[in-house]
CSV table of C-alpha atoms and ligand atoms in Angstrom, one decimal:
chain,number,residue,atom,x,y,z
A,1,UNK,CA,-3.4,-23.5,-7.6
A,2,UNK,CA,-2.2,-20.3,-8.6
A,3,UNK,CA,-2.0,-17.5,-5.9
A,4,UNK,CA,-0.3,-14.3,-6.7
A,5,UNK,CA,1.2,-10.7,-5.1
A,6,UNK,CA,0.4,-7.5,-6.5
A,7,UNK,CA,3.3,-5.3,-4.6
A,8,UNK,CA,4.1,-1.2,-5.2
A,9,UNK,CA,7.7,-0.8,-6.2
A,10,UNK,CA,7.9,2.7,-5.0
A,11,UNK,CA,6.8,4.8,-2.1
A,12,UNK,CA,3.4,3.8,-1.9
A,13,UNK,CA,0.1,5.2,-4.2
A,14,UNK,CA,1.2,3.5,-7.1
A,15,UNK,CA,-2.3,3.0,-8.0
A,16,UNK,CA,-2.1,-1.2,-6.7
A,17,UNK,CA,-6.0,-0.5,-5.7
A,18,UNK,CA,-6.8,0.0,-9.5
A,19,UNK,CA,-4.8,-3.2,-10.5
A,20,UNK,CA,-6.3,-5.1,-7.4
A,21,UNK,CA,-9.2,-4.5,-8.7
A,22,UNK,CA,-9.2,-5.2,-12.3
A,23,UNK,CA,-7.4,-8.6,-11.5
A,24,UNK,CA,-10.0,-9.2,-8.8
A,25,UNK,CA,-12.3,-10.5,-11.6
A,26,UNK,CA,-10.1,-13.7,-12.1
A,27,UNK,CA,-9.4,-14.7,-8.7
A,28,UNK,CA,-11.6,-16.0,-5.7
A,29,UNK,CA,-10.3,-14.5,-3.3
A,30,UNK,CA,-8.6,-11.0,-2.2
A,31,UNK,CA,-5.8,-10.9,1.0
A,32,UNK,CA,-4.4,-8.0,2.5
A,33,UNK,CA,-1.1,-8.8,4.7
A,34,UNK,CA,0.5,-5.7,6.2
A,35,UNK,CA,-0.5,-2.2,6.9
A,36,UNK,CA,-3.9,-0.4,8.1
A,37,UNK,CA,-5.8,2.4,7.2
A,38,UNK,CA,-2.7,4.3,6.6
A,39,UNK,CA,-3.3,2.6,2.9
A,40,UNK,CA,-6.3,4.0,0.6
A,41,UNK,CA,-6.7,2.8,-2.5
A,42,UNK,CA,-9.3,5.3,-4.6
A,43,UNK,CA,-11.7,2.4,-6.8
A,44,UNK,CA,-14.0,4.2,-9.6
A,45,UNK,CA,-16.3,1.8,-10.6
A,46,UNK,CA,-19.4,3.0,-13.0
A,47,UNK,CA,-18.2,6.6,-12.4
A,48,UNK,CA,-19.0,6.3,-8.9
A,49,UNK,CA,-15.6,6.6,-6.2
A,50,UNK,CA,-14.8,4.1,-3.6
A,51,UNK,CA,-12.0,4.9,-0.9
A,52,UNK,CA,-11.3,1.7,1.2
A,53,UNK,CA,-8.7,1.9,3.5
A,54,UNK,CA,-8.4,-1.5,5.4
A,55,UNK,CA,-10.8,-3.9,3.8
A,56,UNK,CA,-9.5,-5.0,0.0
A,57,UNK,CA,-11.1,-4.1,-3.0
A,58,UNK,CA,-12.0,-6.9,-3.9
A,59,UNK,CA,-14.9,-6.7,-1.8
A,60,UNK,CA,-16.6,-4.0,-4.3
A,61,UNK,CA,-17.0,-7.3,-6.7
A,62,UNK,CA,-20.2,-9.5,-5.3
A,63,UNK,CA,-18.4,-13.0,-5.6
A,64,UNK,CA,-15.7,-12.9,-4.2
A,65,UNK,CA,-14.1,-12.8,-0.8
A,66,UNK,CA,-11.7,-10.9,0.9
A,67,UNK,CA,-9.6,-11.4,3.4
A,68,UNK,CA,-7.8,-9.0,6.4
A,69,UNK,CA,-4.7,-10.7,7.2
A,70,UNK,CA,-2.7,-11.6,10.7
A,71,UNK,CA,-0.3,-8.9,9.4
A,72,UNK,CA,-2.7,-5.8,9.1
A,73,UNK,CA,-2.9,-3.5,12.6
A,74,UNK,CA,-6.5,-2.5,12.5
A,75,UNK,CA,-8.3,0.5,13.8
A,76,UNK,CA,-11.6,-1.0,14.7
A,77,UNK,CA,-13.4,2.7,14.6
A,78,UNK,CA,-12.5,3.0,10.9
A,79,UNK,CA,-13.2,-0.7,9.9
A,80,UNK,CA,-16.2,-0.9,11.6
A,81,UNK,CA,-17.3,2.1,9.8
A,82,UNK,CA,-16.0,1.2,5.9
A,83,UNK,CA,-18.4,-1.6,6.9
A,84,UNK,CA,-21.4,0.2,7.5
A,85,UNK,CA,-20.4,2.2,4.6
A,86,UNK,CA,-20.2,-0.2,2.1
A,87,UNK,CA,-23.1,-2.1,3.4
A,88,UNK,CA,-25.4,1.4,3.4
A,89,UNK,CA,-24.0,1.4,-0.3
A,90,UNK,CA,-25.6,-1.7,-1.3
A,91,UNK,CA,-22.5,-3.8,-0.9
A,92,UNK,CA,-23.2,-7.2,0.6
A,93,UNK,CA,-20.4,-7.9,3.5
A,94,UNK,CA,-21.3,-10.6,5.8
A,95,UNK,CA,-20.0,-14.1,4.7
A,96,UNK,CA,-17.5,-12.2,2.3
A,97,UNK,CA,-15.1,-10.7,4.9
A,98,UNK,CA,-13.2,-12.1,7.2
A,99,UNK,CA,-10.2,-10.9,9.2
A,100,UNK,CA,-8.3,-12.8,10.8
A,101,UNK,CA,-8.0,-13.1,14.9
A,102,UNK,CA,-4.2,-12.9,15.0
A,103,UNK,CA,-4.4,-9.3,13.4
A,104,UNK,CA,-3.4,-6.2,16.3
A,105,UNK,CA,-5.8,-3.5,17.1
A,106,UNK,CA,-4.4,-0.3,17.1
A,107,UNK,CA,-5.6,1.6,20.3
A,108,UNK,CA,-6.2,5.1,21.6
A,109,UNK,CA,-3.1,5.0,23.0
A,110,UNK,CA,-1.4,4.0,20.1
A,111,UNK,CA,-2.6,7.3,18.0
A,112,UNK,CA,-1.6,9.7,20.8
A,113,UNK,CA,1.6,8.3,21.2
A,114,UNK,CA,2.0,8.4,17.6
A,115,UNK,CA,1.3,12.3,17.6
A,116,UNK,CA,3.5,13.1,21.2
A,117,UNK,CA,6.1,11.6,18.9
A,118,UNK,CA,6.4,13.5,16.0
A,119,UNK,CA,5.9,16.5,17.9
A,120,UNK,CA,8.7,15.8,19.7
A,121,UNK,CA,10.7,15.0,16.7
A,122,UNK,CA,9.9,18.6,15.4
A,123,UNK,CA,12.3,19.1,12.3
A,124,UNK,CA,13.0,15.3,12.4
A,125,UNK,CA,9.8,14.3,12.2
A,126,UNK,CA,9.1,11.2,9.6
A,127,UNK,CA,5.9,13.0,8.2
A,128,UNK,CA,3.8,9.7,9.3
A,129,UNK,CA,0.2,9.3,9.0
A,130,UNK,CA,-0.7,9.6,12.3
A,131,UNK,CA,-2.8,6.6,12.8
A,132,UNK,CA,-0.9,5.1,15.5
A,133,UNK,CA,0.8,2.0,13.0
A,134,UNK,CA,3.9,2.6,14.4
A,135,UNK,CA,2.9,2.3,17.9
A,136,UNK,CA,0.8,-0.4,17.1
A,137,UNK,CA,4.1,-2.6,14.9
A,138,UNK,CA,6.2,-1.8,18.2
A,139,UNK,CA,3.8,-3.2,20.6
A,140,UNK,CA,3.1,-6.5,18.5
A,141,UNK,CA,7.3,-6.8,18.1
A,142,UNK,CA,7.0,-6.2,22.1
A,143,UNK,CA,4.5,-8.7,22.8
A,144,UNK,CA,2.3,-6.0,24.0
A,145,UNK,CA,-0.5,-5.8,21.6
A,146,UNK,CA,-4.2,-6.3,22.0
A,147,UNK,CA,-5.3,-8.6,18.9
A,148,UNK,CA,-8.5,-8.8,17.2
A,149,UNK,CA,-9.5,-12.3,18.3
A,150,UNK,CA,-9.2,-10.7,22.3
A,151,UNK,CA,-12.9,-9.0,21.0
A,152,UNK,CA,-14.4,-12.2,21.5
A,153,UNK,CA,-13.9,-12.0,25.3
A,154,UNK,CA,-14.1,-9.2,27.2
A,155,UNK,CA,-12.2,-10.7,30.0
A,156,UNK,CA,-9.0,-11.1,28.0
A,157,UNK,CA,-9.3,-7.8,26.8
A,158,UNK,CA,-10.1,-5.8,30.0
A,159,UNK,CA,-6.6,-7.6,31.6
A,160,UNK,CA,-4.6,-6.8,28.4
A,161,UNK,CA,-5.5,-3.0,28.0
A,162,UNK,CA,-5.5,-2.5,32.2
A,163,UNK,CA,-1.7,-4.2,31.9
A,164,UNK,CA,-1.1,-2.0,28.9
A,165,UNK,CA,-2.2,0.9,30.3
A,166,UNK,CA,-0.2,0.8,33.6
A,167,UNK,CA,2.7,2.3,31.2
A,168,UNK,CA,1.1,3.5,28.6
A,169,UNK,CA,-0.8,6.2,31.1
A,170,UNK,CA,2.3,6.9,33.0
A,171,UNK,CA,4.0,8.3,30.0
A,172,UNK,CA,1.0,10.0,28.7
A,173,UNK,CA,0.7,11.9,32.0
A,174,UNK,CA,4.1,12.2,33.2
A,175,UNK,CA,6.0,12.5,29.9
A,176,UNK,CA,3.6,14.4,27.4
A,177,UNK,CA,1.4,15.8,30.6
A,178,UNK,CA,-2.0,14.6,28.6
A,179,UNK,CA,-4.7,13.4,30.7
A,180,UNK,CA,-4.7,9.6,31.2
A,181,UNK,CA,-6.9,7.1,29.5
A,182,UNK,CA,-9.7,5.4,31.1
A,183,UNK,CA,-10.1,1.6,31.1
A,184,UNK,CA,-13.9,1.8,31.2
A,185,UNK,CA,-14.4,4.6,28.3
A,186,UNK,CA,-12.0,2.5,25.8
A,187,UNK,CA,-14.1,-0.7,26.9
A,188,UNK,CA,-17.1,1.2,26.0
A,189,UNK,CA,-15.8,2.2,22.5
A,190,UNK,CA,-14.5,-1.4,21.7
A,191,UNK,CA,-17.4,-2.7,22.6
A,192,UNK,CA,-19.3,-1.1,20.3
A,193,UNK,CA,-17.0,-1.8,17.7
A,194,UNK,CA,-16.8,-5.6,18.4
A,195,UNK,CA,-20.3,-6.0,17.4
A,196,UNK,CA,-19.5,-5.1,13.9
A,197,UNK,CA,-16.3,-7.1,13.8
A,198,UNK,CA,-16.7,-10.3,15.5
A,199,UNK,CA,-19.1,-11.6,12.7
A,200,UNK,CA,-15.8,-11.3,10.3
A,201,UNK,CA,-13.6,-12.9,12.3
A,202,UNK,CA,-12.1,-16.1,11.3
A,203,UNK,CA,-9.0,-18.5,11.0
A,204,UNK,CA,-8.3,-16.8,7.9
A,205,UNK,CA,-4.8,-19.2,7.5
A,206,UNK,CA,-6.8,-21.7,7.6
A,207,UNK,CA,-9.5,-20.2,5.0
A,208,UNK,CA,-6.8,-19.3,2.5
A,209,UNK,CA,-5.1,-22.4,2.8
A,210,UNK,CA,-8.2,-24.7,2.2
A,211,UNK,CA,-9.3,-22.4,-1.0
A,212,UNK,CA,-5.6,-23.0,-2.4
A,213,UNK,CA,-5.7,-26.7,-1.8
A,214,UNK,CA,-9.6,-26.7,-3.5
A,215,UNK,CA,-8.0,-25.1,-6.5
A,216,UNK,CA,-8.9,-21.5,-6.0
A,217,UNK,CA,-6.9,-18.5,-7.0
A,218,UNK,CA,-5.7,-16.0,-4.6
A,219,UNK,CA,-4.3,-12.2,-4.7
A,220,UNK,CA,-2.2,-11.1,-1.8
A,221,UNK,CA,-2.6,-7.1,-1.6
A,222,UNK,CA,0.1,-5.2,-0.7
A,223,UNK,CA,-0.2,-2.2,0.8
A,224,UNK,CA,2.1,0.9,0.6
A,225,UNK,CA,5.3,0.2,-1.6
A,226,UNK,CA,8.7,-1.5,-1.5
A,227,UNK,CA,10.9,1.6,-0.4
A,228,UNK,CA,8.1,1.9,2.7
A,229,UNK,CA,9.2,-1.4,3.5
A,230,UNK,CA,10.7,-1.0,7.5
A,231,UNK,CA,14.0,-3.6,6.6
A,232,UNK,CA,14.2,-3.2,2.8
A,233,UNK,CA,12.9,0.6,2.1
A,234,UNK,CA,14.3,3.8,2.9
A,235,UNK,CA,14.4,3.3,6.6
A,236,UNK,CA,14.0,5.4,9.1
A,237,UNK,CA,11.8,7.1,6.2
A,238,UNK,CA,9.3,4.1,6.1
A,239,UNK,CA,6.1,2.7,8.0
A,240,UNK,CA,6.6,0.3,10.4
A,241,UNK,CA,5.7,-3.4,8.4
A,242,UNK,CA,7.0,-5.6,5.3
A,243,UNK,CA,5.7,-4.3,2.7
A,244,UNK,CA,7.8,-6.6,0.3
A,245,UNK,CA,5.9,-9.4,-1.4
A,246,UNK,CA,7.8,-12.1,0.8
A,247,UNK,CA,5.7,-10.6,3.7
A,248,UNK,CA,2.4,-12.0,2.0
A,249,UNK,CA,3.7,-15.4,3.4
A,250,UNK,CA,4.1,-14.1,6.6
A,251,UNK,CA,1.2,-11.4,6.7
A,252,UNK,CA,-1.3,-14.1,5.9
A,253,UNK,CA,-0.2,-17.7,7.5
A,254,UNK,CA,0.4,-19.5,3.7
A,255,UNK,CA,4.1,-20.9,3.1
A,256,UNK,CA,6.1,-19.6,0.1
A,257,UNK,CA,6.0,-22.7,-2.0
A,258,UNK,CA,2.2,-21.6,-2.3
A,259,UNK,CA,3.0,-18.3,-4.2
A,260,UNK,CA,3.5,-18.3,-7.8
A,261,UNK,CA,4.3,-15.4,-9.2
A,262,UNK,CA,4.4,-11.2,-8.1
A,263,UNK,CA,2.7,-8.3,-10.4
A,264,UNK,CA,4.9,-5.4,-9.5
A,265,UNK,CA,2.9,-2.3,-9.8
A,266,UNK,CA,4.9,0.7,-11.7
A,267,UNK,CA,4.1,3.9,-11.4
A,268,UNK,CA,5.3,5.8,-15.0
A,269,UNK,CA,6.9,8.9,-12.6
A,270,UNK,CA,7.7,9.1,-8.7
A,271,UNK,CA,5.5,10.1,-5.8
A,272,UNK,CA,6.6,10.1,-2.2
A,273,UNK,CA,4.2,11.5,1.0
A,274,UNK,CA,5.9,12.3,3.8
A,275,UNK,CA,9.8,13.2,4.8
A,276,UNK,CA,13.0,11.2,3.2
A,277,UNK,CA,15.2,11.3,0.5
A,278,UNK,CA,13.7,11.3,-3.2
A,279,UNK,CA,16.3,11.8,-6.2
A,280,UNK,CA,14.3,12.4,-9.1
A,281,UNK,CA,12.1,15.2,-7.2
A,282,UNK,CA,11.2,18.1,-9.0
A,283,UNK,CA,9.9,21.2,-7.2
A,284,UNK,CA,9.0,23.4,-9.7
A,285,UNK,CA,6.6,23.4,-12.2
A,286,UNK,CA,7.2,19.9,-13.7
A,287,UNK,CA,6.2,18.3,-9.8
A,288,UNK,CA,3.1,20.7,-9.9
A,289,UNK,CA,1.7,19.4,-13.4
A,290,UNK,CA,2.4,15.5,-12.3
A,291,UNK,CA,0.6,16.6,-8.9
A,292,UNK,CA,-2.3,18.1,-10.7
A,293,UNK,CA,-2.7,16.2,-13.8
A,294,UNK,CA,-2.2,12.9,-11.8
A,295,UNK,CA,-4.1,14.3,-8.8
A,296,UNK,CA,-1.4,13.4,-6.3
A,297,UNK,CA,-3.0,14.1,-3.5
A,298,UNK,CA,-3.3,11.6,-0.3
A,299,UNK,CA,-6.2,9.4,-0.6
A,300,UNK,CA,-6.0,9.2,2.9
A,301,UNK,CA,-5.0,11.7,4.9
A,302,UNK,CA,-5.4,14.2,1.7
A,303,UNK,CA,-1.5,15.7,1.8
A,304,UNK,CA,0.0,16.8,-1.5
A,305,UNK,CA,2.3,14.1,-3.0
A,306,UNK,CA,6.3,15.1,-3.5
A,307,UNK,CA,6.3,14.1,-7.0
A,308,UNK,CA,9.2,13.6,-9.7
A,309,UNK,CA,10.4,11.7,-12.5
A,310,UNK,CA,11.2,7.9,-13.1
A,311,UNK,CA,13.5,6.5,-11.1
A,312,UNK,CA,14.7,3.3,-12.5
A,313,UNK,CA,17.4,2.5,-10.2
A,314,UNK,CA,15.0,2.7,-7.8
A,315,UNK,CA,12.5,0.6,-9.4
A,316,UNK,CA,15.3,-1.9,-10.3
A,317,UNK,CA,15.9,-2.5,-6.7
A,318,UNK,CA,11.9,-3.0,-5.6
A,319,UNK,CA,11.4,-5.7,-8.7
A,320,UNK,CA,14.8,-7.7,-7.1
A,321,UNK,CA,13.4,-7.4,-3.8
A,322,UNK,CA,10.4,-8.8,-4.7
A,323,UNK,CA,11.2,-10.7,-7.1
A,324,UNK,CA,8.6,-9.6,-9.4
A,325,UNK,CA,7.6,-11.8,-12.8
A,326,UNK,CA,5.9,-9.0,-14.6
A,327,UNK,CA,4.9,-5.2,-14.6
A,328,UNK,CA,1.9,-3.1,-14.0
A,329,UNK,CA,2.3,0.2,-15.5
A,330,UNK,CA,0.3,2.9,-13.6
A,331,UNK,CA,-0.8,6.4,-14.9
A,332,UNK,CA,1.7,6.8,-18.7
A,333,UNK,CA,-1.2,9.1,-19.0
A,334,UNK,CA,-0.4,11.9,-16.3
A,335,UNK,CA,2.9,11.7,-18.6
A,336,UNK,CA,0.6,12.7,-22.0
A,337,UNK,CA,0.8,16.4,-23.4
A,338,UNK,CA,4.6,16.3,-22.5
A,339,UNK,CA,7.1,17.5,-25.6
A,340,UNK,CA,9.8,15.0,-23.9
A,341,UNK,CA,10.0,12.4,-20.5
A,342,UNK,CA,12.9,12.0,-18.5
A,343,UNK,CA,13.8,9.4,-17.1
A,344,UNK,CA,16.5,8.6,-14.5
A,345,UNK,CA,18.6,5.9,-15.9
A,346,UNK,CA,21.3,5.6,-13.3
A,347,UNK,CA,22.5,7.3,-10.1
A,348,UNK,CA,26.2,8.7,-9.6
A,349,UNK,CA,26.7,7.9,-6.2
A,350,UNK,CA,30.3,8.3,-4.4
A,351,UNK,CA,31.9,8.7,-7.5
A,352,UNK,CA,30.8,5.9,-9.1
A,353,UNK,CA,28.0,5.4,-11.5
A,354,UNK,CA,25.3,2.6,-10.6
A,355,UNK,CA,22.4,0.8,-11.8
A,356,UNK,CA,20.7,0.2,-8.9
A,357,UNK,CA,19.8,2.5,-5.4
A,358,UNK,CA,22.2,1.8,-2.8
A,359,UNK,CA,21.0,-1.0,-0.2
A,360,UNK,CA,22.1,1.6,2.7
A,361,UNK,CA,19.2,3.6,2.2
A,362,UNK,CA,21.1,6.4,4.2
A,363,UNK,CA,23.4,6.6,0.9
A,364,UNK,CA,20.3,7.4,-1.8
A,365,UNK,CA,20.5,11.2,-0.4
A,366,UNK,CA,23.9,11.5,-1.5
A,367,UNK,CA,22.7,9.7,-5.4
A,368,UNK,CA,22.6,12.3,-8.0
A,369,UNK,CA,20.1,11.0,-11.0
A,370,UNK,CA,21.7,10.6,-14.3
A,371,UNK,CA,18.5,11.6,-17.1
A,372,UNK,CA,17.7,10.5,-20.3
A,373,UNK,CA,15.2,11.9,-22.7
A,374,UNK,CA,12.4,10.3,-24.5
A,375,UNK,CA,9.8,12.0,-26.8
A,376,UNK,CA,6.6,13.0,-25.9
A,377,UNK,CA,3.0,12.2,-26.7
A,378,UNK,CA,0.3,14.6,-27.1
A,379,UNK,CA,-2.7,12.0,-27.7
A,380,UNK,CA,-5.3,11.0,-24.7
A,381,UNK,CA,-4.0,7.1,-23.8
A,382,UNK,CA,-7.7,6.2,-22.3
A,383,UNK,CA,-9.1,5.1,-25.3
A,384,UNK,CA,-7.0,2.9,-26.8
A,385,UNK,CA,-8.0,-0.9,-25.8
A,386,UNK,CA,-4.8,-2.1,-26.9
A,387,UNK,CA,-1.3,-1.6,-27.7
A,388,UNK,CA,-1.5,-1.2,-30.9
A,389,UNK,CA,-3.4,1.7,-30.8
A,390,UNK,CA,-1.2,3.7,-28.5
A,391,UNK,CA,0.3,6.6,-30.0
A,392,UNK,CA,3.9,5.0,-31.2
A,393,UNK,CA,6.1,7.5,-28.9
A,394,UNK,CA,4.0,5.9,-25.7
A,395,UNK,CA,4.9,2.3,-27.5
A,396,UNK,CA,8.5,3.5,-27.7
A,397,UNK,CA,8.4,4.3,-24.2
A,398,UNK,CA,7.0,1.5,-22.7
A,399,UNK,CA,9.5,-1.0,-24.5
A,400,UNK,CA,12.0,1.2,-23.0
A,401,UNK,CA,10.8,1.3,-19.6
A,402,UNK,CA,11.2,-2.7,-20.1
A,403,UNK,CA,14.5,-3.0,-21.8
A,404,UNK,CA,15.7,-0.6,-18.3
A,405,UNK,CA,13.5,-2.5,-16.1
A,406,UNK,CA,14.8,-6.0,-17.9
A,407,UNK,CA,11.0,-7.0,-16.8
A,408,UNK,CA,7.9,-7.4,-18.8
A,409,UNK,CA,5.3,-5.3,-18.6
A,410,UNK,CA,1.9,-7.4,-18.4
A,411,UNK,CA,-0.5,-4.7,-17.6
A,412,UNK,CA,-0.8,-0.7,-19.1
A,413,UNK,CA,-3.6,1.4,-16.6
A,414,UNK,CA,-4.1,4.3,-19.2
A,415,UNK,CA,-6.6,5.9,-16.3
A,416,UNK,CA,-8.5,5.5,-13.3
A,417,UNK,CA,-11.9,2.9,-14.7
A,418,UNK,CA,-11.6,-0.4,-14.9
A,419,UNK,CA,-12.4,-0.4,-18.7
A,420,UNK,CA,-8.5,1.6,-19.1
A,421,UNK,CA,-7.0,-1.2,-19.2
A,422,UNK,CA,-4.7,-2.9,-21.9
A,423,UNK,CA,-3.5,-6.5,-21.1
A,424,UNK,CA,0.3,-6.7,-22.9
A,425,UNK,CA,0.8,-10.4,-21.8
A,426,UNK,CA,-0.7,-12.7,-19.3
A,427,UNK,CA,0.0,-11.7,-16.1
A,428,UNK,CA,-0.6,-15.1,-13.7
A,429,UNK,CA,1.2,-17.7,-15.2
A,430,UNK,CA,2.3,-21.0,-13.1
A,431,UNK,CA,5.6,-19.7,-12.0
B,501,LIG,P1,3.0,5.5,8.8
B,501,LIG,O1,2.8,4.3,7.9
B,501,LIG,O2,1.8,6.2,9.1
B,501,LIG,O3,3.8,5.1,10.0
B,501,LIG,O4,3.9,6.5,7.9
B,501,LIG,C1,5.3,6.2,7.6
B,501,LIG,C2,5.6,6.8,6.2
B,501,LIG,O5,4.9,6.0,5.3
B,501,LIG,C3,5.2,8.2,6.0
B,501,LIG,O6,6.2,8.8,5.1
B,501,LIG,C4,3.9,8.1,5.3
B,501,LIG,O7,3.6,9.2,4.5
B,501,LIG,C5,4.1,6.8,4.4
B,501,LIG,N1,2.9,6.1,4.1
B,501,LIG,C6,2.2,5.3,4.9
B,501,LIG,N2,1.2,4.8,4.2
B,501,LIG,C7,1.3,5.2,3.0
B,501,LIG,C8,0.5,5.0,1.8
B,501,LIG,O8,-0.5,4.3,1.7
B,501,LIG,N3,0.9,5.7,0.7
B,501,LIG,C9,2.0,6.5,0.7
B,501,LIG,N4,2.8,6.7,1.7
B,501,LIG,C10,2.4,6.1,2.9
């Protein structure tokens, strides 16, 4: 049975929650398979504002289940609270959630270390989110990591964070001269935070597997975006996971023959939080009108967005990577009220002119974007419920954007409800 990606193509906040959502209402069930509650994804649903950071979207719709993959690195502080939250909200939790055992905590540890870091880093610093994922990602690679299943006994747990802490509090004290962590206080907090969590936790390969074999349709999340990716995006400019559609496999314990097709999500201009190269920026006061008009602010840690125009080299190299079947196009109307767009067509890097960003992501600083211009719209998008009735510059554009791309588009978000929506094609199709 059908299960699908929905993967960002660019540097994250493409607006994937939005799409999530809206396509959450023909699936059963919702999977997240990398990340933590470095992600937000902003949901308005009857004018009212969700921010979720670890647990899917999907969870906001009362039938359907979501699951927190083996992948994720989860900060059992935050998810313990977004699930008091959306329980005190009205949103029904138990029996609907479940995260799976394999999935690494982050620890106390892992945030400070996280912070000593980048500090020391000063001018070099990567401009990360501080919530200890990287810390957390090197541990797991290091077979170091506390995982959520160790919750269920205490025992486990106590040996793996006394063991972990042996180093972890000699560097804290002797390297960044911070006071050292105490076993007991950290078994305290956990413990707290276990009650919340145990009732979700689950065999969730197992779960996902069983629903596709009973003919129910999944939706692997991603979260972040394709040039985050730590192997395929602009490393060391990246988080520390796969954030490529291929990891879904991976991130969530199904094999790829199970996957049937990826919904790349688009966003119609270029946003980037945090330090790394970004050709199309623009600084003045075309990046402040995109920032502004498409509120490109952090959902998360609430940091202004770098923003810019369209790369589509860029995006040409995220839909290979992923190997995406069709397009979600995020936010054409930030664009609106513009006389003309540009769009960056091609780069000239090294002398040479190419289609698509370099795969030595230490090469894209040295890409200079080569611009076309398109004609502007001045009409609202939001309430046209089809294509049709899109002003024809914005039609123009959009056929454009695919003739670059050479990938339909399936999906147009014309704003942030659920109801701007305009379905092009069929996006899940039996691949
Ligand atoms: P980390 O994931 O906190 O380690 O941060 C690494 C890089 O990824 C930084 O540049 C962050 O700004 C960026 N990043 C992490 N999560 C997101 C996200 O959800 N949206 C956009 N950028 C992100």
């Amino acid at each position: 049975m059908p299960a699908y990606v929905v993967v960002g193509t660019q540097w994250g906040d493409e607006g994937k929650g939005k799409i999530v959502d809206f396509l959450t209402e023909r699936v059963d069930i919702v999977a997240r398979y990398q990340g933590g509650n470095n992600a937000g994804h902003t949901v308005v649903i009857s004018g009212e504002e969700y921010i979720l950071h670890l647990v899917p979207s999907g969870i906001l719709h009362p039938d359907k289940v979501c699951v927190v993959g083996n992948g994720t690195v989860i900060d059992a502080e935050i998810l313990a609270q977004e699930i008091a939250d959306l329980e005190r909200r009205g949103t029904e939790v138990a029996g609907r959630l479940f995260i799976s055992e394999n999935a690494h905590l982050i620890m106390p540890y892992h945030k400070l270390f996280e912070k000593m870091q980048e500090e020391m880093k000063g001018a070099n610093k990567l401009g990360t989110t501080l919530r200890g994922i990287g810390p957390a990602y090197t541990d797991k690679a290091d077979r170091a990591g506390i995982r959520a299943g160790d919750l269920l006994d205490e025992t486990v747990f106590r040996s793996k964070l006394e063991s972990n802490l042996k180093l972890k509090n000699a560097i804290i004290t002797k390297v960044f001269g911070q006071p050292a962590l105490k076993v007991d206080e950290i078994i305290a907090q956990y413990e707290a935070y276990a009650e919340r969590l145990i009732e979700c936790l689950a065999d969730t390969s197992l779960i996902l597997n069983e629903a596709l074999d009973a003919g129910k349709m999944v939706l692997f999340e991603g979260a972040q975006g394709t040039m985050l990716d730590v192997d395929q995006g602009t490393y060391p400019y990246v988080t520390s996971s796969n954030t490529v559609a291929g990891a879904a496999c991976a991130g969530t314990g199904v094999g790829p023959t199970r996957i049937n097709g990826v919904i790349a999500v688009v966003k119609a201009y270029t946003t980037r939080v945090g330090a790394g190269p970004f050709p199309t920026e623009q600084g003045g006061e075309v990046g402040e009108r995109l920032r502004e008009k498409g509120h490109e602010y952090g959902a998360t840690t609430g940091r202004p967005r770098r923003c810019g125009w369209f790369d589509a080299p860029l995006v040409r190299r995220s839909l290979l990577l992923n190997g995406a079947t069709s397009i979600a196009l995020t936010k054409p109307d930030v664009l609106g009220g513009m006389d003309s767009i540009k769009v960056c067509v091609m780069y000239r890097c090294n002398g040479a002119e190419v289609r698509c960003s370099p795969e030595n992501a230490g090469l894209l600083g040295q890409c200079e974007p080569i611009y076309e211009e398109v004609d502007g719209w001045a009409e609202d998008l939001s309430s046209c419920s089809n294509f049709e009735q899109m002003p024809p510059a914005a039609q123009q554009y959009f056929r454009y954007l695919e003739d670059l791309l050479d990938c339909p588009i399936s999906i147009i978000s014309t704003g942030a409800a659920r109801d701007n929506t305009v379905v092009l094609r069929e996006p899940f199709f039996e691949g």
